[in-house]
């Protein structure tokens, strides 16, 4: 690619234009706030699970926007917030025009649905429409601290392109409020600046839509645009489709692969495509229709989303495809379930006391601030990308998405307790698994990125390299002493614990998900992996095919400490070592069936997104290739706290028999059919 990814973010994030000294305290701590969103006058008739209606979505938008407007005293003030300590930019605490552009364009996602409903909206004595119009004009004024220089002729893709792409979406959404009141010279100046970025290079990912929206908006307004480039980017975006609702985001699969592509395509079609390019709009709509078969299953029974992939600070932006289903009004769509998921995920964060910091801006993290989940391309204002969920308010009142009675969809009858269910996507190799016994969803997906080449330090990390991700158990970061959750770590030649991250998908067959893995720093360390989800957990059957000796550890999911200390229990069941931990909400059990030296319960500090203190169970082994060893057979089990374990639940496997080839294993269960594991 002519313009590599590394050009893209650092240059513009960190060194763009003139600098503005912080108007707020740049290193103010993002402490837990107490201002939790309240659902006022809930409607439990239409929404028996959440009480949320369309009006409550508008209330949620205003709740977020009110926090942002605490930092605006006049229409001249930029939208800039306190920095969260850590790797987010600006790392020196000096605010930049790019950061302020993020604050402007991203809070606008939250504002435009409110302004479309009420153009005279005021917050903290500021007329919101006046504020945003004035700020749009200031982007083109060289004397303004928020001035954005037009892209140089040889300029590459940048964060400014990202924000202008988002701005074009908002202009499309509410042109009567944001665009039409501008004077002709103001429009001309803004169009020249925005088109200089839209009519230019991009990144071969969902970024192409930023160019597409800029070019499309100004074409709609009668400007001459590079239509050839726009069509090229449309074609290339459609080429990234892999079926069953999933796009490839070059190279990753994550929430961007679903919610970003599946928001941009339908919105572009609605705003522009159906009128001017109906054939493209039809393709995006056909791809959008495919997501109904699996994306809803990626959320828990109560609508909670999984902590998975980069930019997790955008949180419930992931639900925006669900309201957009209302644009099609297909009679076979369970709109009550779609709204239950969308509202549930929204409340997952808005009602978590750690979500909103004491400065009234959402934290960079999952719930509270969590540095391992933050990327270097994020600023504090980046969190308002979650406001894209409110673009779903484009769907009007009276639409089935808002009027259908809220329900739990497949969880009510299709997903029966005592069983485990899968949705496998052949094109993307993504496996979604649902566990009715605890109402949780789980995902297994791509990860194959070296630390050596991961200059942004997110695709090789815990954001992607866990063996699986579960809605009930947010991922824990790895610790320097071998603390690991839901992955293997191996002691490398530098005497450091190194996590597996180079995974190669092999097949999904008979309910078994197969991958191979190799250690990045030593290709003599190799494992063949087989995941067998069970009704109450996972049976792992893994072969260590390494040709060099190395200590290794395998971690279960981790539990955060909640109201009291985590309870621990060790016992033997049917001749196997069992360790159990219980935090008052869930209990996790780990059972070693073969291959392992032992089990350890490991306490950790500062590694978990939910609590400062956490606990994980690790299996341990001192592997030596000259010693013939059994396969690593490991049970990773769970139950809700307070439920009793039977011995058959703790050890549901009766026998594991290996064939002469050493690659085929027959697993006999105490209940249910046997499974045959065949490694290639």
PDB file of C-alpha atoms in Angstrom, residues 110-259:
ATOM      1  CA  UNK A 110     -24.690  12.715  20.109  1.00  0.00           C
ATOM      2  CA  UNK A 111     -26.045  16.165  19.284  1.00  0.00           C
ATOM      3  CA  UNK A 112     -27.505  15.719  15.786  1.00  0.00           C
ATOM      4  CA  UNK A 113     -30.425  13.462  16.764  1.00  0.00           C
ATOM      5  CA  UNK A 114     -31.316  15.937  19.504  1.00  0.00           C
ATOM      6  CA  UNK A 115     -31.028  18.897  17.136  1.00  0.00           C
ATOM      7  CA  UNK A 116     -33.124  17.205  14.489  1.00  0.00           C
ATOM      8  CA  UNK A 117     -35.878  16.809  17.077  1.00  0.00           C
ATOM      9  CA  UNK A 118     -35.329  20.230  18.674  1.00  0.00           C
ATOM     10  CA  UNK A 119     -33.237  22.757  16.692  1.00  0.00           C
ATOM     11  CA  UNK A 120     -33.571  25.235  19.589  1.00  0.00           C
ATOM     12  CA  UNK A 121     -31.948  22.917  22.141  1.00  0.00           C
ATOM     13  CA  UNK A 122     -30.004  24.677  24.900  1.00  0.00           C
ATOM     14  CA  UNK A 123     -27.527  23.086  27.305  1.00  0.00           C
ATOM     15  CA  UNK A 124     -25.874  25.050  30.102  1.00  0.00           C
ATOM     16  CA  UNK A 125     -27.158  28.275  28.572  1.00  0.00           C
ATOM     17  CA  UNK A 126     -25.586  27.546  25.182  1.00  0.00           C
ATOM     18  CA  UNK A 127     -27.716  27.185  22.064  1.00  0.00           C
ATOM     19  CA  UNK A 128     -26.348  23.912  20.769  1.00  0.00           C
ATOM     20  CA  UNK A 129     -27.025  24.520  17.063  1.00  0.00           C
ATOM     21  CA  UNK A 130     -25.389  27.957  17.230  1.00  0.00           C
ATOM     22  CA  UNK A 131     -22.377  26.432  18.923  1.00  0.00           C
ATOM     23  CA  UNK A 132     -21.753  23.740  16.332  1.00  0.00           C
ATOM     24  CA  UNK A 133     -22.327  26.074  13.383  1.00  0.00           C
ATOM     25  CA  UNK A 134     -19.855  28.560  14.807  1.00  0.00           C
ATOM     26  CA  UNK A 135     -17.320  25.823  15.399  1.00  0.00           C
ATOM     27  CA  UNK A 136     -17.690  24.567  11.825  1.00  0.00           C
ATOM     28  CA  UNK A 137     -16.868  28.035  10.537  1.00  0.00           C
ATOM     29  CA  UNK A 138     -13.875  28.322  12.873  1.00  0.00           C
ATOM     30  CA  UNK A 139     -12.340  25.232  11.258  1.00  0.00           C
ATOM     31  CA  UNK A 140     -11.672  27.419   8.208  1.00  0.00           C
ATOM     32  CA  UNK A 141     -10.392  30.539  10.021  1.00  0.00           C
ATOM     33  CA  UNK A 142      -6.559  30.639  10.128  1.00  0.00           C
ATOM     34  CA  UNK A 143      -6.602  32.722  13.313  1.00  0.00           C
ATOM     35  CA  UNK A 144      -8.636  30.097  15.181  1.00  0.00           C
ATOM     36  CA  UNK A 145      -6.867  27.605  17.484  1.00  0.00           C
ATOM     37  CA  UNK A 146      -9.096  24.935  15.908  1.00  0.00           C
ATOM     38  CA  UNK A 147      -8.145  25.841  12.329  1.00  0.00           C
ATOM     39  CA  UNK A 148      -7.597  22.850  10.057  1.00  0.00           C
ATOM     40  CA  UNK A 149      -5.225  23.348   7.162  1.00  0.00           C
ATOM     41  CA  UNK A 150      -6.373  21.856   3.863  1.00  0.00           C
ATOM     42  CA  UNK A 151      -4.534  18.655   3.012  1.00  0.00           C
ATOM     43  CA  UNK A 152      -1.260  19.183   1.195  1.00  0.00           C
ATOM     44  CA  UNK A 153      -1.108  17.751  -2.326  1.00  0.00           C
ATOM     45  CA  UNK A 154       1.224  14.986  -1.150  1.00  0.00           C
ATOM     46  CA  UNK A 155      -0.525  14.532   2.206  1.00  0.00           C
ATOM     47  CA  UNK A 156      -1.514  11.030   3.219  1.00  0.00           C
ATOM     48  CA  UNK A 157      -4.475   9.745   5.203  1.00  0.00           C
ATOM     49  CA  UNK A 158      -4.847  11.202   8.675  1.00  0.00           C
ATOM     50  CA  UNK A 159      -7.020  11.488  11.732  1.00  0.00           C
ATOM     51  CA  UNK A 160      -8.467  14.646  10.202  1.00  0.00           C
ATOM     52  CA  UNK A 161      -9.929  12.496   7.434  1.00  0.00           C
ATOM     53  CA  UNK A 162     -11.564  10.302  10.075  1.00  0.00           C
ATOM     54  CA  UNK A 163     -13.215  13.246  11.779  1.00  0.00           C
ATOM     55  CA  UNK A 164     -14.317  14.884   8.535  1.00  0.00           C
ATOM     56  CA  UNK A 165     -15.869  11.592   7.477  1.00  0.00           C
ATOM     57  CA  UNK A 166     -17.844  11.585  10.700  1.00  0.00           C
ATOM     58  CA  UNK A 167     -18.741  15.232  10.232  1.00  0.00           C
ATOM     59  CA  UNK A 168     -20.138  14.460   6.776  1.00  0.00           C
ATOM     60  CA  UNK A 169     -22.387  11.828   8.348  1.00  0.00           C
ATOM     61  CA  UNK A 170     -23.744  14.433  10.767  1.00  0.00           C
ATOM     62  CA  UNK A 171     -24.216  16.973   7.970  1.00  0.00           C
ATOM     63  CA  UNK A 172     -26.220  14.385   6.061  1.00  0.00           C
ATOM     64  CA  UNK A 173     -28.269  13.638   9.188  1.00  0.00           C
ATOM     65  CA  UNK A 174     -29.296  17.223   9.989  1.00  0.00           C
ATOM     66  CA  UNK A 175     -28.490  19.514   7.027  1.00  0.00           C
ATOM     67  CA  UNK A 176     -31.298  21.937   7.867  1.00  0.00           C
ATOM     68  CA  UNK A 177     -29.680  22.685  11.215  1.00  0.00           C
ATOM     69  CA  UNK A 178     -25.975  22.446  10.442  1.00  0.00           C
ATOM     70  CA  UNK A 179     -25.441  23.227   6.755  1.00  0.00           C
ATOM     71  CA  UNK A 180     -28.213  25.311   5.246  1.00  0.00           C
ATOM     72  CA  UNK A 181     -27.946  28.229   7.732  1.00  0.00           C
ATOM     73  CA  UNK A 182     -24.281  28.785   6.764  1.00  0.00           C
ATOM     74  CA  UNK A 183     -23.542  31.626   4.331  1.00  0.00           C
ATOM     75  CA  UNK A 184     -22.337  30.872   0.820  1.00  0.00           C
ATOM     76  CA  UNK A 185     -18.719  31.898   1.605  1.00  0.00           C
ATOM     77  CA  UNK A 186     -18.766  29.763   4.771  1.00  0.00           C
ATOM     78  CA  UNK A 187     -20.020  26.766   2.816  1.00  0.00           C
ATOM     79  CA  UNK A 188     -17.403  27.300   0.139  1.00  0.00           C
ATOM     80  CA  UNK A 189     -14.564  27.459   2.665  1.00  0.00           C
ATOM     81  CA  UNK A 190     -15.736  24.371   4.561  1.00  0.00           C
ATOM     82  CA  UNK A 191     -16.252  22.393   1.359  1.00  0.00           C
ATOM     83  CA  UNK A 192     -12.727  23.153   0.145  1.00  0.00           C
ATOM     84  CA  UNK A 193     -11.172  22.025   3.425  1.00  0.00           C
ATOM     85  CA  UNK A 194     -13.244  18.869   3.787  1.00  0.00           C
ATOM     86  CA  UNK A 195     -12.930  17.872   0.122  1.00  0.00           C
ATOM     87  CA  UNK A 196      -9.160  18.269   0.273  1.00  0.00           C
ATOM     88  CA  UNK A 197      -9.192  15.287   2.636  1.00  0.00           C
ATOM     89  CA  UNK A 198     -12.112  13.350   1.157  1.00  0.00           C
ATOM     90  CA  UNK A 199     -10.640  13.571  -2.339  1.00  0.00           C
ATOM     91  CA  UNK A 200      -7.433  11.872  -1.341  1.00  0.00           C
ATOM     92  CA  UNK A 201      -5.711   8.737  -0.089  1.00  0.00           C
ATOM     93  CA  UNK A 202      -7.147   6.567   2.637  1.00  0.00           C
ATOM     94  CA  UNK A 203      -6.509   3.317   4.482  1.00  0.00           C
ATOM     95  CA  UNK A 204      -7.769   0.032   3.029  1.00  0.00           C
ATOM     96  CA  UNK A 205     -10.296  -0.596   5.768  1.00  0.00           C
ATOM     97  CA  UNK A 206     -13.531   0.951   7.043  1.00  0.00           C
ATOM     98  CA  UNK A 207     -11.657   4.254   6.554  1.00  0.00           C
ATOM     99  CA  UNK A 208     -12.737   4.312   2.902  1.00  0.00           C
ATOM    100  CA  UNK A 209     -16.180   5.318   4.125  1.00  0.00           C
ATOM    101  CA  UNK A 210     -14.776   8.574   5.488  1.00  0.00           C
ATOM    102  CA  UNK A 211     -13.842   9.602   1.966  1.00  0.00           C
ATOM    103  CA  UNK A 212     -17.098   8.236   0.581  1.00  0.00           C
ATOM    104  CA  UNK A 213     -19.240  10.302   2.962  1.00  0.00           C
ATOM    105  CA  UNK A 214     -17.318  13.531   2.357  1.00  0.00           C
ATOM    106  CA  UNK A 215     -17.483  13.126  -1.424  1.00  0.00           C
ATOM    107  CA  UNK A 216     -21.134  12.065  -1.321  1.00  0.00           C
ATOM    108  CA  UNK A 217     -22.292  14.915   0.891  1.00  0.00           C
ATOM    109  CA  UNK A 218     -20.774  17.611  -1.261  1.00  0.00           C
ATOM    110  CA  UNK A 219     -21.976  15.977  -4.469  1.00  0.00           C
ATOM    111  CA  UNK A 220     -25.465  16.067  -2.950  1.00  0.00           C
ATOM    112  CA  UNK A 221     -24.977  19.797  -2.352  1.00  0.00           C
ATOM    113  CA  UNK A 222     -24.085  20.364  -6.004  1.00  0.00           C
ATOM    114  CA  UNK A 223     -20.305  20.555  -5.752  1.00  0.00           C
ATOM    115  CA  UNK A 224     -17.963  19.009  -8.297  1.00  0.00           C
ATOM    116  CA  UNK A 225     -16.332  15.979  -6.653  1.00  0.00           C
ATOM    117  CA  UNK A 226     -14.013  13.150  -7.660  1.00  0.00           C
ATOM    118  CA  UNK A 227     -16.782  10.706  -8.510  1.00  0.00           C
ATOM    119  CA  UNK A 228     -14.325   8.185  -9.955  1.00  0.00           C
ATOM    120  CA  UNK A 229     -12.502   7.954  -6.622  1.00  0.00           C
ATOM    121  CA  UNK A 230     -15.776   7.656  -4.716  1.00  0.00           C
ATOM    122  CA  UNK A 231     -16.872   4.708  -6.873  1.00  0.00           C
ATOM    123  CA  UNK A 232     -13.448   3.088  -6.486  1.00  0.00           C
ATOM    124  CA  UNK A 233     -13.763   3.266  -2.705  1.00  0.00           C
ATOM    125  CA  UNK A 234     -17.310   1.917  -2.835  1.00  0.00           C
ATOM    126  CA  UNK A 235     -16.170  -1.047  -4.924  1.00  0.00           C
ATOM    127  CA  UNK A 236     -13.249  -1.777  -2.612  1.00  0.00           C
ATOM    128  CA  UNK A 237     -15.476  -1.548   0.471  1.00  0.00           C
ATOM    129  CA  UNK A 238     -17.852  -4.092  -0.987  1.00  0.00           C
ATOM    130  CA  UNK A 239     -14.893  -6.341  -1.834  1.00  0.00           C
ATOM    131  CA  UNK A 240     -14.135  -6.543   1.883  1.00  0.00           C
ATOM    132  CA  UNK A 241     -17.381  -8.415   2.511  1.00  0.00           C
ATOM    133  CA  UNK A 242     -16.848 -12.005   3.670  1.00  0.00           C
ATOM    134  CA  UNK A 243     -20.426 -13.148   4.056  1.00  0.00           C
ATOM    135  CA  UNK A 244     -22.861 -13.709   6.904  1.00  0.00           C
ATOM    136  CA  UNK A 245     -22.783 -10.034   7.827  1.00  0.00           C
ATOM    137  CA  UNK A 246     -19.017  -9.754   8.363  1.00  0.00           C
ATOM    138  CA  UNK A 247     -16.538  -7.531   6.555  1.00  0.00           C
ATOM    139  CA  UNK A 248     -12.767  -7.830   6.855  1.00  0.00           C
ATOM    140  CA  UNK A 249     -11.188  -4.707   8.320  1.00  0.00           C
ATOM    141  CA  UNK A 250      -7.714  -5.359   6.878  1.00  0.00           C
ATOM    142  CA  UNK A 251      -6.562  -7.592   8.447  1.00  0.00           C
ATOM    143  CA  UNK A 252      -8.586  -7.871  11.609  1.00  0.00           C
ATOM    144  CA  UNK A 253     -12.030  -9.090  12.507  1.00  0.00           C
ATOM    145  CA  UNK A 254     -13.577  -7.225  15.407  1.00  0.00           C
ATOM    146  CA  UNK A 255     -16.599  -5.018  16.074  1.00  0.00           C
ATOM    147  CA  UNK A 256     -15.516  -2.673  13.272  1.00  0.00           C
ATOM    148  CA  UNK A 257     -16.028  -5.605  10.912  1.00  0.00           C
ATOM    149  CA  UNK A 258     -19.685  -5.607  11.837  1.00  0.00           C
ATOM    150  CA  UNK A 259     -20.984  -2.404  13.368  1.00  0.00           C
TER     151      UNK A 259
END
